[in-house]
Structure formats: structure tokens, C-alpha cells
Amino acid sequence: MKYVSSIIMVSNLGKSRHFYEDILHQIVKFDFGYNITYEGDFAIQQPSYFRRMAGTNFPKNGKSNRSSRAVLYFESDEVQACERRLRRLDVQFIHGIQEQHWGQRVFRCYDPDGYIIEIGETREELVLRLAGEGLSLDEICSKSGYPESFVSPLLESDNQE
């Protein structure tokens, strides 16, 4: 498993974008509208969007003793095996593996202090899985939100193997 980024929940995405981009001069790596990932691999995200993704097991108010303002995000080539291992270790889950609307399979759980841990299949694995499901380059870019400059080299290297 590989650490990918920290995600902080922001109350005003526009104001936060201005701060990180115009004041701190951070460069956008991926812009999904509701989630902005910067070079250096940290992201800002709307809390309402995260609650929709996390589902009904996620606290909707600030009265929980869980930290719902930050997420540590990891990726794994073996998401199912990772989920099974954490369940055997009695880790508390927000939800099991779900396919997000952009196609990535993820699950979310808590660390011992109540911080949210998100573990998803790697971006590369997602692209190759979607290609294996018969999606074209344009369809993969459209579904995943990843630019052609990211997707095309992965498909080319997969075709050479």
C-alpha cells in the first residue's frame, strides 16, 4: 500500500482555492470540481461531497468524537485483500468497498484516534480495469476525470505487454 495524499475538508472551496493557488502558488494537478489535488499531493474537498461518498455510516454533524475534517488517502493494487486484512484486525469501517462514480473502488475506515483513512485502487489500476471492461480512451477520461496525458501512456504500455 502506498500513501498518496492528505485531503482536508474546506468550508468554502473557492476561498480555499484562492488561498492555495493565488497566495501560496500551488499548482493544480487534478481538478474534479469538488476535489482539487495539487502537486505535492495534498487535496482540498467539499465536506458535503465527502459525506455523499462515505454514505450513511458517516457522521453528519460535528458532534461526533471522530475527526471528519481530514482524510489520509492511500492506494493499493490489492484493495480487496487489504479490506479483508483490516476487517480481521477489527478496524472500524465507515463502509466496505464501493465503486465511486468515477469508477475507482475504495473503502473508508478509522485509525485508532478516529481519523479517516481512505484506501482505493491505484489510479493506474483503475485505468487498466476500465480498459479491460472495454471502455475507450475517451470513455476512460470522461468517466475517471483523468486527462488524456495521464491515461494514454498507461494504455500504450499495457498494449505493449
Coordinates of C-alpha atoms in Angstrom, one line a residue:
M1 CA 0.0 0.0 0.0
K2 CA 1.2 3.5 -0.9
Y3 CA 0.4 6.8 0.9
V4 CA -1.0 9.1 -1.8
S5 CA -2.2 12.3 -0.2
S6 CA -3.9 14.2 2.6
I7 CA -7.3 15.6 2.0
I8 CA -8.7 18.5 4.0
M9 CA -12.3 19.4 4.2
V10 CA -12.8 23.1 3.5
S11 CA -15.8 25.3 4.2
N12 CA -15.5 27.4 1.1
L13 CA -13.8 25.7 -1.9
G14 CA -13.5 29.0 -3.9
K15 CA -11.9 30.8 -1.0
S16 CA -9.5 27.9 -0.3
R17 CA -8.6 27.6 -4.0
H18 CA -7.7 31.3 -3.9
F19 CA -5.5 30.8 -0.8
Y20 CA -3.6 27.8 -2.1
E21 CA -3.3 28.8 -5.7
D22 CA -3.0 32.6 -5.6
I23 CA -1.4 33.2 -2.3
L24 CA 0.7 30.0 -1.8
H25 CA 1.3 29.5 -5.5
Q26 CA 0.3 25.8 -5.5
I27 CA -0.2 24.2 -8.9
V28 CA -3.3 22.1 -9.6
K29 CA -2.6 18.5 -10.6
F30 CA -6.2 17.3 -10.9
D31 CA -9.4 19.4 -10.7
F32 CA -12.5 17.4 -10.2
G33 CA -14.6 20.5 -9.2
Y34 CA -15.5 19.2 -5.7
N35 CA -11.9 18.0 -5.1
I36 CA -8.8 19.8 -6.1
T37 CA -5.5 17.9 -5.9
Y38 CA -2.2 19.9 -6.0
E39 CA 1.3 19.0 -7.0
G40 CA 2.8 17.7 -3.8
D41 CA -0.2 15.5 -3.5
F42 CA -2.5 17.2 -1.0
A43 CA -6.1 18.0 -1.8
I44 CA -9.0 20.2 -0.7
Q45 CA -12.5 18.9 -0.8
Q46 CA -16.1 20.0 0.0
P47 CA -17.3 18.1 3.1
S48 CA -20.8 17.7 1.7
Y49 CA -19.3 15.7 -1.3
F50 CA -17.3 13.5 1.1
R51 CA -20.4 12.8 3.1
R52 CA -22.3 11.7 0.0
M53 CA -19.4 9.4 -1.0
A54 CA -19.0 7.9 2.5
G55 CA -22.6 7.1 2.9
T56 CA -25.0 6.8 5.8
N57 CA -22.4 5.4 8.3
F58 CA -20.5 8.7 8.3
P59 CA -21.4 11.3 10.9
K60 CA -23.4 14.3 9.5
N61 CA -22.8 16.7 12.3
G62 CA -19.8 18.0 14.2
K63 CA -20.8 16.3 17.5
S64 CA -19.0 13.1 16.7
N65 CA -15.7 12.3 18.5
R66 CA -14.3 11.4 15.1
S67 CA -12.2 13.8 13.1
S68 CA -14.2 14.5 9.9
R69 CA -12.0 17.4 8.7
A70 CA -9.1 15.4 7.4
V71 CA -8.5 12.2 5.4
L72 CA -5.3 10.3 4.8
Y73 CA -5.6 8.7 1.4
F74 CA -3.8 5.5 0.4
E75 CA -3.8 3.4 -2.8
S76 CA -3.3 -0.3 -3.2
D77 CA -3.1 -2.8 -6.1
E78 CA -4.9 -5.2 -3.8
V79 CA -7.9 -3.3 -2.4
Q80 CA -10.0 -6.4 -1.6
A81 CA -7.2 -8.2 0.2
C82 CA -6.4 -5.0 2.2
E83 CA -10.0 -4.7 3.2
R84 CA -10.2 -8.3 4.3
R85 CA -7.0 -7.9 6.4
L86 CA -8.2 -4.8 8.2
R87 CA -11.6 -6.4 8.9
R88 CA -9.7 -9.4 10.5
L89 CA -7.9 -6.9 12.7
D90 CA -11.2 -5.4 13.9
V91 CA -10.6 -2.0 12.3
Q92 CA -13.8 0.1 12.5
F93 CA -15.2 0.8 9.0
I94 CA -17.2 3.7 7.6
H95 CA -18.1 1.4 4.7
G96 CA -16.7 -1.5 2.7
I97 CA -15.5 -1.4 -0.9
Q98 CA -17.7 0.8 -3.0
E99 CA -17.3 1.9 -6.6
Q100 CA -17.3 5.7 -6.8
H101 CA -19.0 7.5 -9.7
W102 CA -15.6 8.0 -11.4
G103 CA -15.1 4.2 -11.3
Q104 CA -12.5 3.8 -8.5
R105 CA -13.1 1.2 -5.9
V106 CA -12.5 2.4 -2.4
F107 CA -13.3 1.8 1.3
R108 CA -13.0 4.0 4.3
C109 CA -12.3 3.3 7.9
Y110 CA -11.0 5.0 11.1
D111 CA -7.5 4.9 12.6
P112 CA -7.2 4.4 16.4
D113 CA -7.7 8.1 17.0
G114 CA -10.7 8.4 14.8
Y115 CA -9.1 10.0 11.7
I116 CA -10.5 8.9 8.4
I117 CA -8.4 6.5 6.3
E118 CA -9.4 6.1 2.7
I119 CA -7.9 3.2 0.7
G120 CA -8.6 2.9 -3.1
E121 CA -7.3 1.0 -6.0
T122 CA -4.4 2.8 -7.7
R123 CA -5.2 5.3 -10.4
E124 CA -3.2 3.1 -12.8
E125 CA -5.2 0.0 -11.8
L126 CA -8.5 1.9 -12.3
V127 CA -7.5 3.0 -15.8
L128 CA -6.4 -0.5 -16.8
R129 CA -9.5 -2.1 -15.2
L130 CA -11.8 0.3 -17.2
A131 CA -9.9 -0.5 -20.4
G132 CA -10.3 -4.2 -19.6
E133 CA -14.1 -3.6 -19.3
G134 CA -14.0 -2.3 -22.9
L135 CA -14.0 1.5 -22.4
S136 CA -12.2 3.5 -25.0
L137 CA -9.6 6.2 -24.2
D138 CA -12.2 9.0 -24.4
E139 CA -14.7 7.0 -22.2
I140 CA -12.0 6.3 -19.6
C141 CA -11.0 10.0 -19.5
S142 CA -14.7 11.0 -19.3
K143 CA -15.6 8.5 -16.5
S144 CA -12.4 8.9 -14.4
G145 CA -11.9 12.6 -14.9
Y146 CA -8.2 11.9 -15.6
P147 CA -6.6 13.8 -18.5
E148 CA -5.6 12.0 -21.7
S149 CA -2.0 12.8 -20.9
F150 CA -2.3 10.5 -17.8
V151 CA -4.5 7.8 -19.4
S152 CA -2.9 7.4 -22.8
P153 CA 0.6 6.3 -21.7
L154 CA -0.9 3.7 -19.4
L155 CA -3.0 2.2 -22.2
E156 CA 0.0 2.3 -24.6
S157 CA 2.3 0.5 -22.1
D158 CA -0.4 -2.1 -21.3
N159 CA -0.8 -2.8 -25.1
Q160 CA 3.0 -3.4 -25.4
E161 CA 3.0 -6.1 -22.7

